[in-house]
CSV table of C-alpha atoms in Angstrom, one decimal:
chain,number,residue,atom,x,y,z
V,1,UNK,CA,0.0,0.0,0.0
V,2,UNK,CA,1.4,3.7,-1.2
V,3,UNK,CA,2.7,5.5,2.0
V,4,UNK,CA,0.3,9.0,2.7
V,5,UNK,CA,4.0,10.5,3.7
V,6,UNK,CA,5.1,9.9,0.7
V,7,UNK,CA,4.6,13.8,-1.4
V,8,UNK,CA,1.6,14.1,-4.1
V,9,UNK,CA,4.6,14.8,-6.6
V,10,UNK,CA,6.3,11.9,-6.0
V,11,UNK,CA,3.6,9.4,-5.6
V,12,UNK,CA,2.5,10.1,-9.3
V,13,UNK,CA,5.9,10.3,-10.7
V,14,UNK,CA,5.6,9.2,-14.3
V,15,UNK,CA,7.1,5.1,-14.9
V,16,UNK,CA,6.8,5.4,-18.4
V,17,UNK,CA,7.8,7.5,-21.7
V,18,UNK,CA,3.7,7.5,-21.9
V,19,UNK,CA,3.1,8.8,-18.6
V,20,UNK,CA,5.1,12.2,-19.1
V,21,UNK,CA,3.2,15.0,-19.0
V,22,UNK,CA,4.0,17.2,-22.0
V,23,UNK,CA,7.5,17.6,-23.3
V,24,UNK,CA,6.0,15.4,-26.3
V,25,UNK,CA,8.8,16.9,-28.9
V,26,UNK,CA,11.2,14.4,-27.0
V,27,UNK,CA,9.0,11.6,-25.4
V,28,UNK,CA,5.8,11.7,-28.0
V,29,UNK,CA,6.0,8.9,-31.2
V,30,UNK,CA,8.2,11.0,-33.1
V,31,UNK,CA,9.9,12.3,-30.5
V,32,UNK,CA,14.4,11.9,-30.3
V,33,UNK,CA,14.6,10.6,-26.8
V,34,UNK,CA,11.8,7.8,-27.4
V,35,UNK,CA,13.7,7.1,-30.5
V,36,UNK,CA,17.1,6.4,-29.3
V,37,UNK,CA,15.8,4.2,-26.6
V,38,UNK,CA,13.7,1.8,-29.1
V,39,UNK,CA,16.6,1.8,-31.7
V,40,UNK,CA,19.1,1.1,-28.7
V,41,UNK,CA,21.5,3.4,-29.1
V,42,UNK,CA,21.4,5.8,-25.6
V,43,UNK,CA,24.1,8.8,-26.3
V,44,UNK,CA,25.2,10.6,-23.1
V,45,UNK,CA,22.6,13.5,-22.6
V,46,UNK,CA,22.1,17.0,-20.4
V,47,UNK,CA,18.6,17.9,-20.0
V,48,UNK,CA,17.8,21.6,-19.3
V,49,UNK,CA,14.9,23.0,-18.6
V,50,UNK,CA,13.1,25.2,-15.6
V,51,UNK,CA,12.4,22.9,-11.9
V,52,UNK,CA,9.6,20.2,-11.7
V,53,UNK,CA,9.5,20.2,-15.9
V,54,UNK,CA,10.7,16.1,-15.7
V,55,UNK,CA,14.2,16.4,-15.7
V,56,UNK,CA,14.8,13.4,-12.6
V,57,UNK,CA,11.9,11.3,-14.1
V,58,UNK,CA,13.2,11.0,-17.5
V,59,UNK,CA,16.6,10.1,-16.7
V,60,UNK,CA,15.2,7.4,-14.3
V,61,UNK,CA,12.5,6.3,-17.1
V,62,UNK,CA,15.4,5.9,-19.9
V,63,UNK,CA,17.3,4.0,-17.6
V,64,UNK,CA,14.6,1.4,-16.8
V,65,UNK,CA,13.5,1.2,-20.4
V,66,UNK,CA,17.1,1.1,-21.7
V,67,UNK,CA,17.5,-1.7,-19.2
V,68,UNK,CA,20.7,0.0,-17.3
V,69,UNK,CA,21.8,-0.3,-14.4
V,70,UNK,CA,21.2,3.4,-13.1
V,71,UNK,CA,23.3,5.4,-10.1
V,72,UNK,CA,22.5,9.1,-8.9
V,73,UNK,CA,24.8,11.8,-7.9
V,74,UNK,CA,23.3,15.5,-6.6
V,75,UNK,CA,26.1,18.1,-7.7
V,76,UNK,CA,25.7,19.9,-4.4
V,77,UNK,CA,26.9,17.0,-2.7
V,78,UNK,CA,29.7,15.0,-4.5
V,79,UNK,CA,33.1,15.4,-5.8
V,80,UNK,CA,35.6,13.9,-8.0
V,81,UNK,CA,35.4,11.1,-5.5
V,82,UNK,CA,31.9,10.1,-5.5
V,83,UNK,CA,32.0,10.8,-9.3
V,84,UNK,CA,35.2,8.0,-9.5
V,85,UNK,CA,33.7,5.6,-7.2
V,86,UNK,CA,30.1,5.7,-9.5
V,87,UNK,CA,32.5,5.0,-12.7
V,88,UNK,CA,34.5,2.5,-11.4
V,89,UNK,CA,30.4,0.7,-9.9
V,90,UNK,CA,29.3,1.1,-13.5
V,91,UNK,CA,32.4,-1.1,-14.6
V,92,UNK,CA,31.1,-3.4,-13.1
V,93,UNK,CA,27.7,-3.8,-15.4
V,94,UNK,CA,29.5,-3.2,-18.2
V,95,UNK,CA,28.4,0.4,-18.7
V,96,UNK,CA,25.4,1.6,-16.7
V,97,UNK,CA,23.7,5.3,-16.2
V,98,UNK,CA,25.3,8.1,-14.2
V,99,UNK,CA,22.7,11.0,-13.7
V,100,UNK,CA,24.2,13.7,-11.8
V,101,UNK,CA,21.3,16.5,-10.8
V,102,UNK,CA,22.4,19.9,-11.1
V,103,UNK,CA,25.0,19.4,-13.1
V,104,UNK,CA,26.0,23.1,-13.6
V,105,UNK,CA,27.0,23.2,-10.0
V,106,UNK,CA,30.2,21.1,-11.1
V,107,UNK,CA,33.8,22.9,-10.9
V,108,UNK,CA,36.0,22.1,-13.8
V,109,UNK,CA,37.9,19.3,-12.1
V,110,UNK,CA,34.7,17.8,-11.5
V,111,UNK,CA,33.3,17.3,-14.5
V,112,UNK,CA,37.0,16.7,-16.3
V,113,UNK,CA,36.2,13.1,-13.9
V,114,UNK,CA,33.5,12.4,-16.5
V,115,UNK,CA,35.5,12.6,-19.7
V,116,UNK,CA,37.1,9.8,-20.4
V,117,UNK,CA,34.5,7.7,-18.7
V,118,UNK,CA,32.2,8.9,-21.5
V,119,UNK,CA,34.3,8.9,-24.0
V,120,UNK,CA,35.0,5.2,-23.8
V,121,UNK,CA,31.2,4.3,-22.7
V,122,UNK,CA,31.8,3.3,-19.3
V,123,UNK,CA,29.0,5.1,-18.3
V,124,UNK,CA,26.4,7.2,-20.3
V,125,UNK,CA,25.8,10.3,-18.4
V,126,UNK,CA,22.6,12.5,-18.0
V,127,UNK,CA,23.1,15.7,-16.6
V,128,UNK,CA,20.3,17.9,-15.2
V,129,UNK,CA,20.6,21.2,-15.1
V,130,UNK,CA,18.0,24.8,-14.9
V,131,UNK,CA,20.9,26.8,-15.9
V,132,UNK,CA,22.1,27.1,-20.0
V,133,UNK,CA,24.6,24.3,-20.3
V,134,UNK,CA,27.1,26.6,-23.2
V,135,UNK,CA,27.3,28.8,-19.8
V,136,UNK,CA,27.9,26.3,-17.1
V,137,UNK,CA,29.3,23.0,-18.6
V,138,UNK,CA,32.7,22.7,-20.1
V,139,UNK,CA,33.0,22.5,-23.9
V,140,UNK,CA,35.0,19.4,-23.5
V,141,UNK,CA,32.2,17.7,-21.8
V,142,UNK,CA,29.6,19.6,-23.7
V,143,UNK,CA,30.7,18.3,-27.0
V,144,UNK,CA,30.5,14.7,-25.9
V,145,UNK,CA,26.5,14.9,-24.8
V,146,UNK,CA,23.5,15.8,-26.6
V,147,UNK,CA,21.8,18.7,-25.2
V,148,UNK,CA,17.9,18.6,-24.8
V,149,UNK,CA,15.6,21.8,-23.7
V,150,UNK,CA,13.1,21.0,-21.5
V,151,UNK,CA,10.1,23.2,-21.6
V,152,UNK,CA,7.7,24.9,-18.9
V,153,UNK,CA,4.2,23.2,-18.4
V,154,UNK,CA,1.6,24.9,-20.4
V,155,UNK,CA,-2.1,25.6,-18.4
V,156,UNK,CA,-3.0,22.6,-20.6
V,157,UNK,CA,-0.1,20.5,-19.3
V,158,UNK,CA,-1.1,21.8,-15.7
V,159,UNK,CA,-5.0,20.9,-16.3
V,160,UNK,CA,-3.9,17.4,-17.7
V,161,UNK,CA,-1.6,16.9,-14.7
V,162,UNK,CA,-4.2,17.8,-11.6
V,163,UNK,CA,-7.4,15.2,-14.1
V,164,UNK,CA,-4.9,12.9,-13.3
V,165,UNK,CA,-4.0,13.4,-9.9
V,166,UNK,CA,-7.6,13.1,-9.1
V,167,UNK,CA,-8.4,10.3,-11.0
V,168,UNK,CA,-5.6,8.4,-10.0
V,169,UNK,CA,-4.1,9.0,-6.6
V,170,UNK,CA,-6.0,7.0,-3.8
V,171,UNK,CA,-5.2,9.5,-1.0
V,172,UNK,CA,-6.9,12.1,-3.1
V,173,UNK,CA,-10.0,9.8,-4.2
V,174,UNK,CA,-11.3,9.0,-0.8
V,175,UNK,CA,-11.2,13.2,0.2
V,176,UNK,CA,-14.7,15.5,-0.4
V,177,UNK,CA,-12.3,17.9,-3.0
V,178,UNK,CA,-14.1,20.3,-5.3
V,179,UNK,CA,-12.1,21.8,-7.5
V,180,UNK,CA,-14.1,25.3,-8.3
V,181,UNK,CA,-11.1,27.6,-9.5
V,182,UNK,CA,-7.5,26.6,-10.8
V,183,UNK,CA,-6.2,30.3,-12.0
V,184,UNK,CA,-4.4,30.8,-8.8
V,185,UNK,CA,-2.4,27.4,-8.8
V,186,UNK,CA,-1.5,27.8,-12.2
V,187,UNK,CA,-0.2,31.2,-11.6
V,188,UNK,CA,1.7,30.2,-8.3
V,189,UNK,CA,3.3,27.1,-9.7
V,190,UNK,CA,5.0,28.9,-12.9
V,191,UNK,CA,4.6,26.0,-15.0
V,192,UNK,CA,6.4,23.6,-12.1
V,193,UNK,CA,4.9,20.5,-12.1
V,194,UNK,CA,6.2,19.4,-8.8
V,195,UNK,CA,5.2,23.0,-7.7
V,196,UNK,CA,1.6,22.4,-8.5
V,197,UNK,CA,1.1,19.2,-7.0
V,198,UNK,CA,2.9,20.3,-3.6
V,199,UNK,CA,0.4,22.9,-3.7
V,200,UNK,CA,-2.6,20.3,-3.9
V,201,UNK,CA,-1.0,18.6,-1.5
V,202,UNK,CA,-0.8,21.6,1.3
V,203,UNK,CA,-4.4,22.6,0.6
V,204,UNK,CA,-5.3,18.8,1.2
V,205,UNK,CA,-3.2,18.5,4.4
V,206,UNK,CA,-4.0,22.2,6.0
V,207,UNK,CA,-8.1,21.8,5.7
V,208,UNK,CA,-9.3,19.5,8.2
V,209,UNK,CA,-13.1,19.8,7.2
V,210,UNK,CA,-14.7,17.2,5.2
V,211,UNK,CA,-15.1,19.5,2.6
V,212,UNK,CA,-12.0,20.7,0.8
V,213,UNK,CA,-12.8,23.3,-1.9
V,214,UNK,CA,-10.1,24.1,-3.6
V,215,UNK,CA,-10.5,28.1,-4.5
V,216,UNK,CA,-8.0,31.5,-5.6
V,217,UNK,CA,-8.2,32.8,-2.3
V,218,UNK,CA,-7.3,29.5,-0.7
V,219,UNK,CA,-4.4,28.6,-2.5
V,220,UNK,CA,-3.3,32.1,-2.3
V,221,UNK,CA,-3.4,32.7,1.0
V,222,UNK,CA,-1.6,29.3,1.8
V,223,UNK,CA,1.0,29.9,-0.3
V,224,UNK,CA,1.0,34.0,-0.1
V,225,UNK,CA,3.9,34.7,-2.8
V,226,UNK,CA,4.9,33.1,-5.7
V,227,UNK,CA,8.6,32.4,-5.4
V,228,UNK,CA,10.8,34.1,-8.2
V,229,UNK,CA,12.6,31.8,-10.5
V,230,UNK,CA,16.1,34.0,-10.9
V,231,UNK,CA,19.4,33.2,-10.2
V,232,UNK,CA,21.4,35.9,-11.1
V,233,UNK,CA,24.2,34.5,-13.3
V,234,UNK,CA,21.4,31.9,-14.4
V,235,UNK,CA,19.7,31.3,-17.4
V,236,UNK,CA,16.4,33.8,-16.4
V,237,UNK,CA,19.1,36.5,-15.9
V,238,UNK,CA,20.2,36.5,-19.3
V,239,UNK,CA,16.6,36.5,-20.5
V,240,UNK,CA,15.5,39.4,-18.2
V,241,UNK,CA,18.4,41.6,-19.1
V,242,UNK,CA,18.2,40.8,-22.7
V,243,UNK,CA,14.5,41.6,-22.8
V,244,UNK,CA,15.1,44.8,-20.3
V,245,UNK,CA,18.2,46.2,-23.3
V,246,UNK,CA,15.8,45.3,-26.1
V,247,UNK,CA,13.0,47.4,-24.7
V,248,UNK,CA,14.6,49.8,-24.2
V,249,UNK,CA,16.3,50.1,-27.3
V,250,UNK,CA,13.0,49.5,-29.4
V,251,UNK,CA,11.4,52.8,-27.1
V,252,UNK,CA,9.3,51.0,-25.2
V,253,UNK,CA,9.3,52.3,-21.7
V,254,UNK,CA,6.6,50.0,-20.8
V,255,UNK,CA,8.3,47.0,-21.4
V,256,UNK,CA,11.4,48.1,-20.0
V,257,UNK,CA,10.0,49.1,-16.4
V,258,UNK,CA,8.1,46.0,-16.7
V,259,UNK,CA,11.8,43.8,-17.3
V,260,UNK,CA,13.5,46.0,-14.5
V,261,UNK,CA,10.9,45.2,-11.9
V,262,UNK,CA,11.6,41.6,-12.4
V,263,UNK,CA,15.0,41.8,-12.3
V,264,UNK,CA,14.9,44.1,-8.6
V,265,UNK,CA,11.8,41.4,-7.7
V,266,UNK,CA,14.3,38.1,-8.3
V,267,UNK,CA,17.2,39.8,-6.4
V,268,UNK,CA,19.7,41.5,-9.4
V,269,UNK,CA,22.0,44.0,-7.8
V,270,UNK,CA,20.6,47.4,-9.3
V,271,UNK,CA,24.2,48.9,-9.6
V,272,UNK,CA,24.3,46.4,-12.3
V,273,UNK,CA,21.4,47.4,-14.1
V,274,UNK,CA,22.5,51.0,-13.6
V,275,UNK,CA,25.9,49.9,-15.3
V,276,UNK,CA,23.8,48.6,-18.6
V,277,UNK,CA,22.0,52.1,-18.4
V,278,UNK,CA,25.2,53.6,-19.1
V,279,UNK,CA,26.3,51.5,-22.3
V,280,UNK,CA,22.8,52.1,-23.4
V,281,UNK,CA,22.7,55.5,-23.3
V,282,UNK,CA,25.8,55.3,-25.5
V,283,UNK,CA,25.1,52.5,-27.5
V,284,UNK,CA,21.7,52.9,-28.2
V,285,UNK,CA,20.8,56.5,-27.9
V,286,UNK,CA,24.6,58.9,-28.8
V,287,UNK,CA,24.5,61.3,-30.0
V,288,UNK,CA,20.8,61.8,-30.8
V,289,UNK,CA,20.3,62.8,-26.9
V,290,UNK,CA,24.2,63.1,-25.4
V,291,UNK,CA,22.1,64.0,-22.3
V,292,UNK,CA,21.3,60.5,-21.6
V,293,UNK,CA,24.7,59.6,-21.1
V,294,UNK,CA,24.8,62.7,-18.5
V,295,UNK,CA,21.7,61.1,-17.0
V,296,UNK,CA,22.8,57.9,-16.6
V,297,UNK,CA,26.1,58.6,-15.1
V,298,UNK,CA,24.5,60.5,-12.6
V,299,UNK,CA,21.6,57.2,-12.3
V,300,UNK,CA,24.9,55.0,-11.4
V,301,UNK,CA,26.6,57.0,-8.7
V,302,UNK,CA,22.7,57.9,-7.2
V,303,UNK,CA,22.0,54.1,-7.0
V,304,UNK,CA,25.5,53.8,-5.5
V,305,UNK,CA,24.7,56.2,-2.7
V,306,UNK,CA,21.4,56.0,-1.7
V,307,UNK,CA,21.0,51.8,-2.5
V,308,UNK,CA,17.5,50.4,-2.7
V,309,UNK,CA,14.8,50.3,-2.0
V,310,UNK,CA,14.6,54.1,-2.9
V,311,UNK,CA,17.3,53.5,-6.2
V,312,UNK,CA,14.2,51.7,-7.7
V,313,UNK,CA,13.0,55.5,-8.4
V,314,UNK,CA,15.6,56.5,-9.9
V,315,UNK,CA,16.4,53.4,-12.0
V,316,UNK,CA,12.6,53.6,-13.0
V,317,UNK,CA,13.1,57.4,-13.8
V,318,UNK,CA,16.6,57.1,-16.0
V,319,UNK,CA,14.8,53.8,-17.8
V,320,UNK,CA,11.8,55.7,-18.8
V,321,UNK,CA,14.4,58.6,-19.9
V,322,UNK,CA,16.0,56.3,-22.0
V,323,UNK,CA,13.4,54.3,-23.7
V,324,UNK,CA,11.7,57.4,-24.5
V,325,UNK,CA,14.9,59.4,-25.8
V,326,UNK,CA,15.3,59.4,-30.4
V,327,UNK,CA,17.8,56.7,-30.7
V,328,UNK,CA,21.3,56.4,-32.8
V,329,UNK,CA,24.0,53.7,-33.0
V,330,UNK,CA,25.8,55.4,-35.4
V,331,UNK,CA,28.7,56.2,-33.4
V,332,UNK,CA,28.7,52.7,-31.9
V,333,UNK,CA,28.6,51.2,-35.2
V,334,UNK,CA,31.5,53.7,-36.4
V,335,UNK,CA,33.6,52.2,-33.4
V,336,UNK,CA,33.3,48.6,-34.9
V,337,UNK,CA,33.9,49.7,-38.6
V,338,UNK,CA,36.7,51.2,-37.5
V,339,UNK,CA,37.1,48.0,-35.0
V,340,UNK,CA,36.8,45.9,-38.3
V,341,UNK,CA,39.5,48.2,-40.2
V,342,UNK,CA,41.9,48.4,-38.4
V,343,UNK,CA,42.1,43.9,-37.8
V,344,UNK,CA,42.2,44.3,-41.5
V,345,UNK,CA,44.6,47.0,-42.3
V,346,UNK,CA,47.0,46.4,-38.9
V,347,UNK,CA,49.2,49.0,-38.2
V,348,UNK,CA,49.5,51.6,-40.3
V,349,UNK,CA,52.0,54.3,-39.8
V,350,UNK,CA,50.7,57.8,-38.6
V,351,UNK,CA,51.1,60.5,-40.8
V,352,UNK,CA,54.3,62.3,-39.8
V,353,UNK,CA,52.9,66.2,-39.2
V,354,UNK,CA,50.6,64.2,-37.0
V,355,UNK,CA,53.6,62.6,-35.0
V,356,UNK,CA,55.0,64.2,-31.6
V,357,UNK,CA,58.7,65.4,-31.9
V,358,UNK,CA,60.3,66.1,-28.6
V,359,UNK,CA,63.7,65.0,-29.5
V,360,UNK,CA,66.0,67.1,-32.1
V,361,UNK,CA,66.6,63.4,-34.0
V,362,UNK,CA,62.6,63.3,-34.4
V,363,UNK,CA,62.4,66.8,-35.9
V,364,UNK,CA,65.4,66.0,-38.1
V,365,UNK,CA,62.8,63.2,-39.5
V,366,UNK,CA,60.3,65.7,-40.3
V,367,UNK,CA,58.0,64.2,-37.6
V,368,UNK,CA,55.3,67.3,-36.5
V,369,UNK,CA,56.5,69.2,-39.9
V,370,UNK,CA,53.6,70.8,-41.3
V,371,UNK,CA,51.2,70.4,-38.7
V,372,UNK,CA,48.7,73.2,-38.5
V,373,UNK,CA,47.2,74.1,-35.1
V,374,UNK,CA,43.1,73.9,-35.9
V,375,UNK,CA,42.7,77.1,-33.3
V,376,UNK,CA,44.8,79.3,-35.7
V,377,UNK,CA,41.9,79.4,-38.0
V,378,UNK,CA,38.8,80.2,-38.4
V,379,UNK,CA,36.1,78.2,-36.5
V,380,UNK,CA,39.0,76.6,-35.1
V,381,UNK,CA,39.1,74.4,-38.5
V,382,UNK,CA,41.8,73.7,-40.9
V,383,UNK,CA,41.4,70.9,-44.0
V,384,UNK,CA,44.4,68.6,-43.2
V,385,UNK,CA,44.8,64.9,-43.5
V,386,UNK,CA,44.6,62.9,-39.8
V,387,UNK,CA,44.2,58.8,-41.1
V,388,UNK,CA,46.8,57.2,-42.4
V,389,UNK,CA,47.4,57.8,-46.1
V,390,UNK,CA,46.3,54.4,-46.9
V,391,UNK,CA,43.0,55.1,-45.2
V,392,UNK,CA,42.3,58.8,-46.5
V,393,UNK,CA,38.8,59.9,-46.7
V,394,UNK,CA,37.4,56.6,-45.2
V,395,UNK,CA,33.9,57.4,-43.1
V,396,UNK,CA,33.3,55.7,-39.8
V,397,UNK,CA,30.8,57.7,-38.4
V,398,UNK,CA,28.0,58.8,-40.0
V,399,UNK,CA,25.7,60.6,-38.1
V,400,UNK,CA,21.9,59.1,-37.3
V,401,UNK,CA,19.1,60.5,-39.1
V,402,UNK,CA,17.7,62.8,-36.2
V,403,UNK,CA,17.0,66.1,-35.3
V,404,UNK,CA,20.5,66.2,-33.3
V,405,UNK,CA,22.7,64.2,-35.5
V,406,UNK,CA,21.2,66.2,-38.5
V,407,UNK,CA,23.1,69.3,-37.2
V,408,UNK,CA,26.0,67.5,-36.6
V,409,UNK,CA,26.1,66.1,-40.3
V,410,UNK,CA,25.4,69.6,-41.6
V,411,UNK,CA,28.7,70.9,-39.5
V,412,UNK,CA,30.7,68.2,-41.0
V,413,UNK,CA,29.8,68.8,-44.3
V,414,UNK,CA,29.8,72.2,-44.4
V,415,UNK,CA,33.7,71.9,-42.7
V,416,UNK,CA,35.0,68.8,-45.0
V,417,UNK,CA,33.1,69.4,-47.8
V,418,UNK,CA,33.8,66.0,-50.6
V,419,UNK,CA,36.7,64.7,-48.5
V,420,UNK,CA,34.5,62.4,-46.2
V,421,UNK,CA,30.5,60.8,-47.9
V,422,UNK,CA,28.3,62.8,-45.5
């Protein structure tokens, strides 16, 4: 008889390839992971994917479907010793299953243990892991598995998973449960699907009428806030700060205070988002609004001084700035032409009226000769050649089409006439 101790989550763990909930693009009857097993030939995998997406319960599935003998590791808890002594077990079946959870949390020395255990088949390793694998696992070992993205639970997943629960699970059969709302437990479980039944699970065990009515205000108020999935340095954080540039970039300052409150909700250091604030202004905004550099600066040492939860106002206030400001990457993308150039060109000698002369052997090489001082003429201009002669009248930077950069590009033509395309 099942043990009531036993979690909700665990007691309906999936045996079976057909007993997965979703994920359907690996375990479904096209899908790569169900095909390797029936044509018998099991390559070394990682699985990534968000918690409570299935990562434990495939590993455990291929292994008793692939018929091999399976051993488990938790990276939080072993070293290169455990990892040896599991390699030197699996010798002994002539090649079994290693599945090491949370892989990512494996030093270099650690997971250098695995490689030549792979690479000769002693064992066929699954890694788990919720953090991107090109990030966290070493090429070497990287290059020997094939990586497979595990995805979120969808509301349909979720729905699928709780008809099951309660048609299956005897504990849950011989309780009075109405279900009457589910918004709340999708919402809090963030597509977890170990998340979702734990929450069934506290409901069932915290009412002690006969009646268990399972509503949004219950299951919020048992499990008052949803936990934020962010790690900075993780996978999410890589997301939220790409989405957070992006928005800003593309004027939205909607999107972009929406992106920086998640960041500040899940724990991110706001100096750092300050910091991308500051190549934004120059990256993504120049010269069409120099102000937002000013503003940004100032946004960095402000967050630096007064720390949060006040700097939230002034992140929020220098975001909105931003995101709102006309936008140019011209003199960004004149830095990598000239980036791109110069790897192509090398070094090319500077023009010798350009070149400082302090000794008398210098001068005597015509080094400074001919130089004119700009502030001896008018507008402080003079014509005169400044690249390298091999490079004359190349343009890097050509200003933005906006009201700022406009002027700018009137100035320069109006000084250089045909030398430089304006």
């Amino acid at each position: 008889m099942m043990n009531r101790q036993i979690p909700l989550a665990e007691r309906l763990r999936p045996q079976t390839l057909d007993d997965v909930v979703a994920q359907s693009h690996l375990t479904g009857s096209q899908g790569v992971l169900r095909a390797m097993i029936e044509q018998g030939n099991l390559a070394s995998l990682i699985f990534w994917g968000p918690p409570g997406t299935g990562k434990t319960t495939l590993a455990r599935i291929v292994s008793q479907e692939s018929r091999r003998e399976f051993f488990q590791l938790s990276a939080i808890q072993a070293g290169v010793k455990e990892v040896r002594e599991a390699i030197q077990r699996s010798k002994m079946y002539g090649g079994a299953i290693l599945f090491i959870d949370e892989i990512h949390r494996f030093n270099k020395s650690q997971q250098d243990a695995l490689l030549h255990a792979v690479e000769d088949g002693t064992i066929t390793l699954i890694g788990a892991t919720t953090e991107n694998p090109s990030f966290e696992i070493n090429p070497a070992l990287l290059s020997r598995c094939q990586v497979y993205t595990l995805n979120a639970l969808t509301e349909d997943d979720l729905r699928k998973l709780l008809a099951r629960a309660f048609q299956q699970d005897t504990f849950l059969q011989i309780k009075n449960i109405e279900l009457k709302e589910t918004q709340a437990l999708f919402n809090l479980s963030g597509g977890d699907a170990r998340r979702l039944l734990n929450l069934v699970d506290l409901i069932v065990s915290a009412t002690e009428s006969d009646l268990i009515e399972i509503t949004n205000e219950v299951v919020t108020k048992l499990a008052q806030t949803r936990l934020a999935r962010y790690e900075k340095g993780g996978e999410l954080h890589y997301d939220l700060i790409s989405a957070f540039i992006k928005s800003v970039r593309g004027s939205d300052p909607n999107a972009a205070l929406y992106y920086m409150v998640r960041m500040l909700a899940g724990g991110e250091d706001p100096k750092f988002i300050a910091r991308r604030l500051i190549i934004l202004a120059s990256e993504d905004v120049g010269n069409a609004n120099p102000t937002g550099l000013v503003l940004a600066t100032n946004c960095f040492q402000a967050v630096s001084m007064i720390g949060m939860p006040e700097a939230e106002i002034v992140l929020a206030q220098c975001t909105t700035y931003l995101a709102s400001s006309p936008k140019s990457n011209a003199s960004y993308a004149g830095l990598r032409q000239a980036q791109a150039l110069v790897r192509k060109t090398g070094d090319l000698p500077v023009p010798l009226h350009l070149r400082n002369a302090p000794t008398k052997l210098m001068k005597s090489l015509d080094y400074g000769k001919n130089y004119q001082y700009a502030h001896d003429y008018d507008q402080s201009f003079v014509a005169q050649e400044f690249l390298p002669e091999a490079l004359s009248r190349t343009t890097f930077y050509q200003p933005g089409q906006n009201a700022r950069e406009n002027e700018l590009r009137k100035r320069l033509k109006q000084l250089w006439g045909d030398h430089y395309k304006y």
